[in-house]
Coordinates of C-alpha atoms in Angstrom, one line a residue:
Chain A
M1 CA 3.5 22.1 -8.9
S2 CA 5.3 23.4 -5.8
L3 CA 4.2 22.3 -2.4
D4 CA 5.0 25.8 -1.1
D5 CA 2.1 27.1 -3.3
L6 CA -0.2 25.0 -1.2
Y7 CA 1.3 25.1 2.3
R8 CA 1.8 28.8 2.7
R9 CA 3.2 30.1 6.0
V10 CA -0.1 31.8 6.9
I11 CA -2.0 28.6 6.3
M12 CA 0.3 26.6 8.6
D13 CA -0.1 29.3 11.2
H14 CA -3.9 28.9 11.2
Y15 CA -3.5 25.1 11.2
Q16 CA -1.2 25.3 14.3
K17 CA -3.0 28.1 16.1
P18 CA -6.6 27.9 14.9
R19 CA -8.7 31.0 15.6
N20 CA -12.2 30.7 17.0
R21 CA -11.8 27.0 17.7
G22 CA -14.5 26.0 20.2
R23 CA -18.2 26.3 20.9
I24 CA -20.5 29.3 21.3
E25 CA -22.4 28.9 24.6
D26 CA -25.9 29.7 23.4
G27 CA -28.0 31.3 20.7
A28 CA -26.0 29.8 17.9
V29 CA -26.9 28.1 14.7
T30 CA -24.9 24.8 14.4
V31 CA -24.1 22.9 11.2
D32 CA -22.2 19.6 11.2
L33 CA -20.7 18.5 7.9
N34 CA -18.6 15.5 6.8
N35 CA -16.5 15.0 3.8
P36 CA -17.7 11.4 3.2
T37 CA -14.8 10.6 0.8
C38 CA -12.1 11.3 3.3
G39 CA -13.5 11.3 6.8
D40 CA -13.0 15.0 7.6
K41 CA -15.6 16.4 10.0
I42 CA -16.4 19.9 10.9
S43 CA -19.0 21.6 13.1
V44 CA -19.4 25.3 12.5
Q45 CA -21.4 27.5 14.8
M46 CA -22.5 31.1 14.2
R47 CA -24.4 33.7 16.2
I48 CA -26.5 35.8 14.0
E49 CA -28.1 39.0 15.3
D50 CA -30.2 41.4 13.2
G51 CA -29.0 39.7 10.0
K52 CA -25.3 40.1 11.0
I53 CA -22.8 37.4 11.9
E54 CA -21.6 38.5 15.3
E55 CA -19.5 35.4 15.9
A56 CA -18.4 32.2 14.2
K57 CA -16.6 29.2 15.8
F58 CA -15.7 25.7 14.7
I59 CA -14.5 22.4 16.0
G60 CA -13.5 19.4 13.8
E61 CA -10.9 17.0 12.6
G62 CA -9.2 17.2 9.3
C63 CA -6.1 18.0 7.3
S64 CA -4.1 21.2 7.4
I65 CA -6.1 22.8 4.5
S66 CA -9.5 22.1 5.9
L67 CA -8.7 23.3 9.4
A68 CA -6.8 26.4 8.3
S69 CA -9.6 27.3 6.0
A70 CA -12.1 26.9 8.8
S71 CA -10.1 29.1 11.0
M72 CA -9.8 31.8 8.3
M73 CA -13.4 31.6 7.5
T74 CA -14.5 32.3 11.1
E75 CA -12.3 35.5 11.1
A76 CA -13.4 36.6 7.6
V77 CA -17.2 36.4 8.2
K78 CA -17.3 38.0 11.6
G79 CA -19.2 41.3 11.4
L80 CA -20.5 40.6 7.9
S81 CA -24.2 40.7 7.1
V82 CA -25.6 37.2 6.2
E83 CA -26.0 38.4 2.6
K84 CA -22.4 39.6 2.3
A85 CA -21.2 36.4 4.0
L86 CA -23.0 34.3 1.4
Q87 CA -21.4 36.3 -1.4
L88 CA -18.0 35.7 0.2
V89 CA -18.7 32.0 0.3
D90 CA -19.3 32.2 -3.5
R91 CA -16.2 34.2 -4.1
F92 CA -14.1 31.9 -2.0
S93 CA -15.4 28.9 -3.9
E94 CA -14.5 30.5 -7.2
M95 CA -11.1 31.5 -5.9
V96 CA -10.1 28.0 -4.9
Q97 CA -11.1 26.9 -8.4
G98 CA -8.7 29.3 -9.9
E99 CA -10.7 32.5 -10.4
E100 CA -9.4 36.0 -9.5
I101 CA -11.1 37.9 -6.7
D102 CA -11.7 41.6 -7.0
P103 CA -9.9 43.0 -3.9
E104 CA -12.2 46.0 -4.1
E105 CA -15.2 43.8 -3.4
F106 CA -13.7 41.8 -0.6
P107 CA -10.5 42.4 1.3
L108 CA -9.3 38.9 1.4
E109 CA -6.4 39.2 3.8
D110 CA -5.4 35.7 5.1
I111 CA -7.8 33.9 2.8
E112 CA -5.7 34.9 -0.2
A113 CA -3.2 32.3 0.9
L114 CA -5.6 29.6 -0.1
Q115 CA -5.5 30.6 -3.7
G116 CA -2.8 27.9 -4.2
V117 CA -5.4 25.2 -3.6
A118 CA -6.5 25.7 -7.2
K119 CA -3.4 24.0 -8.3
F120 CA -4.3 20.9 -6.2
P121 CA -7.7 19.9 -7.5
A122 CA -7.9 17.0 -5.1
R123 CA -7.8 19.4 -2.2
I124 CA -10.5 21.8 -3.2
K125 CA -13.1 19.9 -1.1
C126 CA -10.9 20.2 2.0
A127 CA -10.8 24.0 1.6
T128 CA -14.5 24.5 1.1
L129 CA -15.9 22.2 3.8
A130 CA -16.2 24.8 6.6
W131 CA -17.5 27.4 4.1
K132 CA -20.2 25.0 3.0
A133 CA -21.2 24.6 6.7
L134 CA -21.3 28.4 7.1
E135 CA -23.4 28.7 3.9
Q136 CA -25.9 26.1 5.1
G137 CA -26.2 27.8 8.5
A138 CA -26.5 31.3 7.1
K139 CA -29.2 30.2 4.7
E140 CA -31.1 28.4 7.4
S141 CA -31.1 31.4 9.6
A142 CA -32.1 33.7 6.7
D143 CA -35.1 31.4 5.9
Q144 CA -36.2 31.6 9.5
D145 CA -36.4 35.4 9.5
Chain B
M1 CA 11.5 -1.6 -12.9
N2 CA 10.5 -5.3 -12.4
R3 CA 9.8 -7.7 -15.2
Y4 CA 6.0 -7.3 -15.1
A5 CA 6.0 -3.5 -15.0
K6 CA 6.9 -3.3 -18.7
D7 CA 3.5 -4.8 -19.5
F8 CA 1.7 -1.9 -17.9
P9 CA 1.9 1.1 -20.2
I10 CA 0.5 3.6 -17.7
L11 CA 3.5 3.2 -15.4
K12 CA 5.8 4.6 -18.0
Q13 CA 5.1 8.2 -17.2
E14 CA 6.3 11.1 -15.0
V15 CA 3.9 12.6 -12.5
N16 CA 4.8 16.1 -11.2
G17 CA 8.3 15.7 -12.7
N18 CA 9.1 12.3 -11.2
P19 CA 8.7 8.8 -12.5
L20 CA 5.3 7.5 -11.3
V21 CA 5.2 5.0 -8.4
Y22 CA 1.7 3.6 -8.3
L23 CA 0.9 2.3 -4.8
D24 CA -2.9 2.3 -4.9
S25 CA -3.7 -1.1 -6.4
S26 CA -6.1 -2.0 -3.6
A27 CA -8.3 0.8 -4.8
T28 CA -7.8 -0.2 -8.4
S29 CA -5.0 -2.0 -10.2
Q30 CA -3.4 -0.9 -13.4
K31 CA -4.0 -2.9 -16.6
P32 CA -1.5 -4.7 -18.8
F33 CA -1.5 -4.0 -22.5
Q34 CA -2.8 -7.6 -23.0
V35 CA -6.1 -6.5 -21.3
I36 CA -6.2 -3.1 -23.0
E37 CA -5.7 -4.8 -26.4
A38 CA -8.4 -7.4 -25.8
V39 CA -11.0 -4.8 -25.0
E40 CA -9.9 -2.7 -28.0
Q41 CA -10.0 -5.8 -30.3
Y42 CA -13.4 -6.7 -29.1
Y43 CA -14.8 -3.2 -30.0
K44 CA -12.9 -3.0 -33.3
E45 CA -13.7 -6.5 -34.6
N46 CA -16.3 -8.4 -32.6
N47 CA -18.7 -5.9 -31.0
S48 CA -22.3 -7.2 -31.0
N49 CA -25.0 -8.2 -28.6
V50 CA -24.8 -11.6 -26.9
H51 CA -27.2 -14.5 -27.0
R52 CA -29.5 -13.2 -29.7
G53 CA -27.9 -12.5 -33.0
V54 CA -27.8 -15.2 -35.7
H55 CA -25.0 -13.3 -37.4
T56 CA -21.3 -13.9 -37.1
L57 CA -20.5 -11.0 -34.9
G58 CA -23.2 -12.0 -32.5
T59 CA -21.6 -15.5 -32.3
R60 CA -18.1 -14.0 -31.7
A61 CA -19.3 -11.7 -29.0
T62 CA -21.2 -14.5 -27.3
D63 CA -18.1 -16.7 -27.6
G64 CA -15.9 -14.0 -26.0
Y65 CA -18.4 -13.4 -23.2
E66 CA -19.0 -17.1 -22.4
G67 CA -15.4 -18.0 -22.9
A68 CA -14.4 -15.6 -20.2
R69 CA -17.0 -17.1 -17.9
E70 CA -15.3 -20.5 -18.3
K71 CA -11.9 -18.9 -17.6
I72 CA -13.3 -17.4 -14.4
R73 CA -14.8 -20.8 -13.4
R74 CA -11.4 -22.4 -13.8
F75 CA -9.6 -19.6 -12.0
I76 CA -11.6 -20.0 -8.8
N77 CA -12.2 -23.7 -9.4
A78 CA -16.0 -23.5 -9.4
G79 CA -17.8 -26.7 -10.3
S80 CA -19.8 -25.2 -13.1
V81 CA -20.2 -22.0 -15.2
K82 CA -23.8 -21.9 -13.9
E83 CA -22.2 -20.7 -10.6
I84 CA -20.5 -17.7 -12.2
I85 CA -22.7 -14.6 -12.4
Y86 CA -21.3 -11.5 -14.0
T87 CA -22.0 -8.3 -12.0
R88 CA -20.9 -4.7 -12.0
G89 CA -18.4 -5.5 -9.3
T90 CA -18.1 -6.8 -5.7
T91 CA -20.6 -4.3 -4.4
T92 CA -23.3 -5.5 -6.7
A93 CA -22.4 -9.1 -6.1
L94 CA -22.8 -8.7 -2.3
N95 CA -26.1 -6.8 -2.8
I96 CA -27.5 -9.6 -4.9
V97 CA -26.8 -12.1 -2.0
A98 CA -28.3 -9.6 0.5
A99 CA -31.4 -8.9 -1.6
C100 CA -32.1 -12.3 -3.2
Y101 CA -30.9 -14.7 -0.5
A102 CA -30.9 -12.9 2.9
R103 CA -34.0 -10.9 2.5
A104 CA -36.0 -13.9 1.2
R105 CA -34.9 -16.3 3.9
L106 CA -34.1 -14.5 7.1
Q107 CA -36.5 -13.6 9.8
E108 CA -36.7 -12.4 13.4
G109 CA -34.6 -14.5 15.7
D110 CA -32.0 -15.1 13.0
E111 CA -28.5 -13.6 13.2
I112 CA -26.2 -12.2 10.5
L113 CA -22.5 -12.2 11.6
I114 CA -19.9 -9.9 10.1
S115 CA -16.6 -8.3 11.2
P116 CA -16.1 -4.6 12.3
S117 CA -13.3 -4.5 9.7
E118 CA -15.6 -4.9 6.7
H119 CA -15.7 -2.6 3.8
H120 CA -18.9 -0.6 3.7
S121 CA -20.0 -2.8 0.7
N122 CA -19.9 -5.8 3.0
L123 CA -21.6 -4.0 5.9
I124 CA -24.5 -1.8 4.7
P125 CA -26.2 -4.6 2.6
W126 CA -26.4 -6.7 5.8
Q127 CA -27.5 -3.7 7.9
Q128 CA -30.4 -3.1 5.5
A129 CA -31.2 -6.8 5.2
A130 CA -31.4 -7.1 9.0
R131 CA -33.7 -4.1 9.2
A132 CA -36.0 -5.5 6.5
T133 CA -36.2 -9.0 8.0
G134 CA -36.0 -8.4 11.7
A135 CA -32.8 -10.5 11.9
E136 CA -30.1 -9.3 14.2
L137 CA -26.7 -8.0 12.9
K138 CA -23.8 -9.0 15.1
Y139 CA -20.1 -8.5 14.9
F140 CA -17.1 -10.7 15.6
T141 CA -14.7 -9.4 18.2
L142 CA -11.3 -8.7 16.7
E143 CA -7.9 -9.1 18.4
P144 CA -5.9 -5.8 19.0
D145 CA -4.0 -6.4 15.7
G146 CA -7.2 -6.9 13.7
T147 CA -7.0 -10.7 13.4
L148 CA -9.8 -13.1 14.2
D149 CA -9.4 -15.6 17.0
L150 CA -11.1 -18.8 15.8
D151 CA -12.1 -20.0 19.3
K152 CA -13.8 -16.6 19.9
A153 CA -15.4 -16.8 16.5
K154 CA -16.7 -20.3 17.2
A155 CA -18.4 -19.1 20.4
M156 CA -20.4 -16.6 18.4
I157 CA -21.7 -19.0 15.8
N158 CA -24.8 -21.0 16.7
E159 CA -28.1 -22.3 15.3
R160 CA -29.4 -18.7 15.0
T161 CA -26.4 -17.8 12.7
K162 CA -28.0 -18.0 9.2
L163 CA -25.3 -15.9 7.4
V164 CA -21.7 -15.0 8.0
S165 CA -20.0 -12.5 5.7
V166 CA -16.3 -11.6 5.8
A167 CA -13.6 -10.2 3.6
Q168 CA -10.9 -12.9 3.0
V169 CA -8.4 -10.0 3.1
S170 CA -9.0 -6.7 4.9
N171 CA -8.5 -3.7 2.6
V172 CA -7.1 -1.7 5.5
L173 CA -5.2 -4.1 7.7
G174 CA -4.1 -6.7 5.1
T175 CA -5.2 -9.4 7.5
I176 CA -6.1 -12.8 6.1
F177 CA -9.3 -14.3 7.6
P178 CA -9.5 -18.0 8.1
V179 CA -12.3 -18.5 5.7
K180 CA -12.1 -22.2 5.3
E181 CA -12.4 -22.8 9.1
L182 CA -15.3 -20.3 9.3
A183 CA -17.2 -22.1 6.5
E184 CA -16.9 -25.3 8.5
M185 CA -18.3 -23.6 11.7
V186 CA -21.1 -22.0 9.8
H187 CA -22.1 -25.1 8.0
R188 CA -22.4 -27.1 11.2
Y189 CA -25.5 -25.0 11.9
N190 CA -26.7 -24.9 8.3
G191 CA -25.8 -21.3 7.8
V192 CA -24.1 -19.9 4.7
L193 CA -20.7 -18.2 4.4
V194 CA -20.3 -15.2 2.1
V195 CA -16.8 -14.2 1.2
D196 CA -15.8 -10.7 0.0
G197 CA -12.9 -11.6 -2.2
A198 CA -12.3 -8.1 -3.6
Q199 CA -8.8 -8.0 -2.0
S200 CA -8.0 -11.7 -2.0
V201 CA -8.9 -13.0 -5.5
P202 CA -6.5 -10.6 -7.2
H203 CA -3.6 -11.5 -5.0
M204 CA -3.7 -15.2 -4.1
K205 CA -5.1 -18.6 -5.3
V206 CA -8.7 -18.8 -4.2
D207 CA -10.4 -22.2 -4.7
V208 CA -14.1 -22.0 -3.8
Q209 CA -14.4 -25.8 -3.5
E210 CA -11.5 -26.1 -1.2
L211 CA -12.7 -23.1 1.0
D212 CA -16.3 -24.5 0.7
C213 CA -17.7 -21.0 0.8
D214 CA -21.3 -20.5 -0.3
F215 CA -20.8 -17.2 -2.1
L216 CA -17.7 -15.3 -3.3
A217 CA -17.8 -11.8 -4.6
F218 CA -15.0 -10.0 -6.4
S219 CA -14.2 -7.2 -8.9
G220 CA -12.3 -7.3 -12.2
H221 CA -10.7 -3.9 -11.9
K222 CA -8.6 -4.9 -8.9
M223 CA -7.1 -7.8 -10.7
A224 CA -5.7 -6.1 -13.8
G225 CA -9.1 -6.2 -15.5
P226 CA -11.5 -3.4 -16.6
T227 CA -13.8 -1.4 -14.3
G228 CA -17.5 -2.2 -14.3
I229 CA -17.2 -6.0 -14.4
G230 CA -17.2 -8.4 -11.4
V231 CA -18.3 -11.8 -10.3
L232 CA -20.7 -13.4 -7.9
Y233 CA -19.9 -17.1 -7.4
G234 CA -22.6 -19.0 -5.6
K235 CA -23.3 -22.7 -5.1
E236 CA -25.7 -23.8 -7.7
S237 CA -28.2 -25.2 -5.3
L238 CA -28.5 -21.8 -3.6
L239 CA -28.5 -19.7 -6.7
D240 CA -31.2 -22.0 -8.1
E241 CA -33.6 -21.3 -5.3
M242 CA -33.0 -17.5 -5.4
E243 CA -35.3 -15.1 -7.3
P244 CA -33.6 -12.9 -10.0
F245 CA -32.1 -9.6 -9.0
E246 CA -33.1 -7.6 -12.0
Y247 CA -35.9 -8.2 -14.4
G248 CA -35.7 -7.4 -18.1
G249 CA -34.2 -8.5 -21.4
E250 CA -31.6 -11.3 -21.5
M251 CA -32.7 -13.1 -18.4
I252 CA -36.2 -14.3 -19.5
D253 CA -37.4 -17.6 -20.8
T254 CA -41.0 -16.8 -21.8
V255 CA -42.9 -13.6 -21.2
D256 CA -46.6 -13.5 -21.1
L257 CA -48.9 -10.5 -20.4
Y258 CA -49.2 -11.4 -16.7
E259 CA -46.4 -13.7 -15.9
S260 CA -43.0 -14.7 -17.1
T261 CA -40.3 -17.4 -16.5
W262 CA -36.6 -17.1 -16.2
K263 CA -33.6 -18.4 -18.1
E264 CA -31.5 -21.0 -16.3
L265 CA -28.4 -20.2 -14.4
P266 CA -26.3 -18.2 -14.7
W267 CA -28.3 -15.9 -17.1
K268 CA -31.3 -15.7 -14.7
F269 CA -29.2 -13.1 -12.8
E270 CA -28.0 -11.2 -15.8
G271 CA -30.9 -8.9 -16.9
G272 CA -30.1 -6.3 -19.6
T273 CA -27.3 -6.2 -22.1
P274 CA -24.2 -7.1 -20.0
N275 CA -20.8 -5.5 -19.9
I276 CA -19.4 -7.7 -22.8
A277 CA -16.2 -5.8 -23.3
G278 CA -15.6 -5.9 -19.5
A279 CA -16.1 -9.7 -19.5
V280 CA -13.7 -10.1 -22.4
G281 CA -11.2 -7.9 -20.6
L282 CA -11.5 -9.8 -17.4
G283 CA -10.9 -13.0 -19.3
A284 CA -7.7 -11.5 -20.7
A285 CA -6.7 -10.4 -17.1
I286 CA -7.1 -13.9 -15.9
D287 CA -5.0 -15.2 -18.8
Y288 CA -2.3 -12.7 -17.8
L289 CA -2.4 -13.6 -14.1
E290 CA -2.3 -17.3 -14.9
T291 CA 0.8 -16.8 -17.1
V292 CA 2.5 -15.1 -14.2
G293 CA 1.1 -17.7 -11.8
M294 CA -1.1 -16.8 -8.7
D295 CA 1.5 -18.4 -6.4
E296 CA 4.1 -16.0 -7.8
V297 CA 1.8 -13.0 -7.5
D298 CA 1.0 -14.0 -3.9
A299 CA 4.7 -14.5 -2.9
H300 CA 5.7 -11.3 -4.6
D301 CA 3.0 -9.2 -2.8
R302 CA 3.8 -10.8 0.6
H303 CA 7.5 -10.2 0.0
L304 CA 6.9 -6.5 -0.7
A305 CA 4.6 -6.2 2.4
A306 CA 7.3 -7.7 4.6
Y307 CA 10.0 -5.4 3.0
A308 CA 7.7 -2.4 3.4
L309 CA 6.9 -3.3 7.0
E310 CA 10.6 -3.4 7.8
K311 CA 11.6 -0.2 5.9
M312 CA 8.7 1.9 6.9
G313 CA 9.0 0.6 10.5
E314 CA 12.5 2.2 10.6
V315 CA 11.0 5.6 9.9
E316 CA 10.5 7.4 13.2
G317 CA 7.0 8.7 13.8
V318 CA 5.3 6.3 11.3
T319 CA 2.6 4.1 12.9
I320 CA 1.6 1.0 11.0
Y321 CA -1.7 -0.7 11.6
G322 CA -2.6 -4.4 11.4
P323 CA -0.7 -7.6 12.2
S324 CA 3.1 -7.8 12.0
T325 CA 3.1 -11.2 10.1
N326 CA 0.9 -13.1 7.6
R327 CA -0.5 -10.1 5.7
T328 CA -0.9 -9.3 2.1
G329 CA 0.5 -6.5 0.0
L330 CA -0.8 -3.4 1.6
I331 CA 0.4 -1.2 4.5
T332 CA -1.9 1.3 6.2
F333 CA -0.1 3.9 8.2
N334 CA 0.0 7.4 9.7
V335 CA 2.8 9.9 10.1
D336 CA 2.8 11.6 13.5
G337 CA 1.4 15.1 13.4
V338 CA 0.7 15.1 9.7
H339 CA -2.8 14.4 8.4
P340 CA -2.9 11.6 5.8
H341 CA -4.2 14.0 3.2
D342 CA -1.2 16.1 3.6
V343 CA 1.0 13.0 3.5
A344 CA -0.6 12.0 0.2
T345 CA -0.2 15.5 -1.3
V346 CA 3.5 15.6 -0.4
L347 CA 4.0 12.1 -1.9
D348 CA 2.0 13.0 -5.0
A349 CA 4.4 15.9 -5.6
E350 CA 7.1 13.2 -5.6
G351 CA 5.2 11.2 -8.2
I352 CA 4.0 8.6 -5.6
A353 CA 0.3 7.7 -5.6
I354 CA -1.1 6.4 -2.3
R355 CA -4.6 6.4 -0.8
A356 CA -5.6 8.7 2.1
G357 CA -9.0 8.6 3.9
H358 CA -11.2 6.1 5.6
H359 CA -11.0 3.5 2.8
C360 CA -14.8 2.9 3.0
C361 CA -14.3 1.5 6.5
Q362 CA -15.7 4.0 8.9
P363 CA -16.4 1.5 11.7
L364 CA -12.9 0.2 11.4
M365 CA -11.5 3.7 11.6
R366 CA -13.4 4.1 14.9
W367 CA -12.1 0.8 16.1
L368 CA -8.5 2.0 15.3
D369 CA -9.4 5.3 16.9
V370 CA -8.3 7.4 14.0
S371 CA -10.3 9.6 11.6
A372 CA -8.3 8.6 8.6
T373 CA -5.2 6.8 7.5
A374 CA -2.8 6.6 4.6
R375 CA -2.4 3.4 2.7
A376 CA 0.2 2.0 0.3
S377 CA -0.8 -1.1 -1.6
F378 CA 1.3 -3.2 -4.0
Y379 CA 0.8 -5.5 -7.0
L380 CA 2.9 -7.5 -9.3
Y381 CA 4.3 -4.5 -11.1
N382 CA 5.8 -3.0 -7.9
D383 CA 9.2 -3.7 -6.6
E384 CA 11.5 -2.9 -3.7
A385 CA 12.7 0.3 -5.4
D386 CA 9.1 1.6 -5.3
I387 CA 9.1 1.1 -1.5
D388 CA 12.4 2.8 -1.2
R389 CA 10.9 5.8 -3.0
L390 CA 8.0 5.7 -0.6
V391 CA 10.3 5.6 2.4
Q392 CA 12.3 8.6 0.9
G393 CA 8.9 10.3 0.4
L394 CA 7.9 9.8 4.0
Q395 CA 11.2 11.3 5.1
K396 CA 10.6 14.3 2.9
T397 CA 7.1 14.6 4.3
K398 CA 8.4 14.7 7.8
E399 CA 11.1 17.2 6.9
Y400 CA 8.7 19.4 4.9
F401 CA 6.1 19.5 7.7
G402 CA 8.8 20.0 10.3
N403 CA 9.9 23.1 8.3
V404 CA 6.5 24.6 7.4
L405 CA 5.2 24.0 10.9
G406 CA 8.4 25.5 12.3

């Protein structure tokens, strides 16, 4: 178990300089989630138009893994259809539990750095919190259509 | 390794390539082989149901179960074994008082008084009891270091105060609450004092007659005993008037088609086949702690807390919460710029187990104005070398995050 497997440079970069941190002014779906076992909080917003995620933002407090993962998530889902984004949530969840992701299906880019979480089972929930919020929001919006 | 550590087989292992340093005893303590063997022996030789068999194993199981009850009575100096109710743990014990005492007796105009530093287990049952009865839930005001000022406490207790419930030792701040003085104040107005002893009974001599508390709740697993067994102590006169908590086998006297009567105390509160092995294990844990001596355990834990306060206080960028003196063996802290989860992960890589999170104390976290903290907690098997390892680990944490954050 090497700490460098978990705390990869790109993760610390997202932690220090989070992308898409803030609020969407209007027309957004908002999902607030807590991790009740540790006190992490996240609020994810997404603007969905014609079944496509045009924009995603987040605010929250938490550890490096949960905040970096939130930052990466907002970049990764931008421009994806709701359907595709939900598939990515599933793939991501599998990835942090140690499964390989087919790069043909999804170009993972920065998210790949979170693969190391699989070696730290206690931190999987940190990595998936923002993604669960996205999933909930995307499903809600799909149900409304 | 100190002289008691050798009794705890789990400590003789490496975690992530380093000798394990276990600093999470406030969450759950480790178990000495004496306890592990008592549970094993019970299942290998004596396992049977209690209070019903005529056969020999049934007698042995009952003797083990009731014998442990007597050990518990002696350990906390209760007047009678009728006052010792086995529960699943502290949480269930507090819920029994909330359900069977508070809900039955409180009404609008009454007040329940607790502290904002309470564990969720000693907070939510009262929130719910207040809702159900119309009584008002009020909170003591704490000093900036988390201690309770007795004069201010006194001013909050009056004839409306029907129930006060506090932890004798805070699981986050390590503060020791003046329970004996509170009991006196509450009794002046005929209220009752409930004591959450989850963090005190394992670490210091607790004498219910000396404290004159009305109820005391504690857990076996935090005092070197098994999980799933705990105790509710209650004054006999109060328990006598309370309705049972659970109905079923084991707790009945006679059962008719339309009505039933209950066994006498303490069995009235023990519906269903109990955790017999847990009780036997708890009895063995008490034997173990008494061999060491509770004064010795107390002095040892306080010494480690003082040593840790000094050594951790020397690490730049470490914030320690709670009072600077008179505290038990736990230190809650944060490292500047590093989330407690990340602190815990770096320490875990060093083989050091600490807790990170809100410690089931969300209102207290808001009071401290933090979202989470790290906590190192000590027990008789820890020593100064463990704390030195922790301090080294904290230095490493700072270095590591200094590097990866560039």
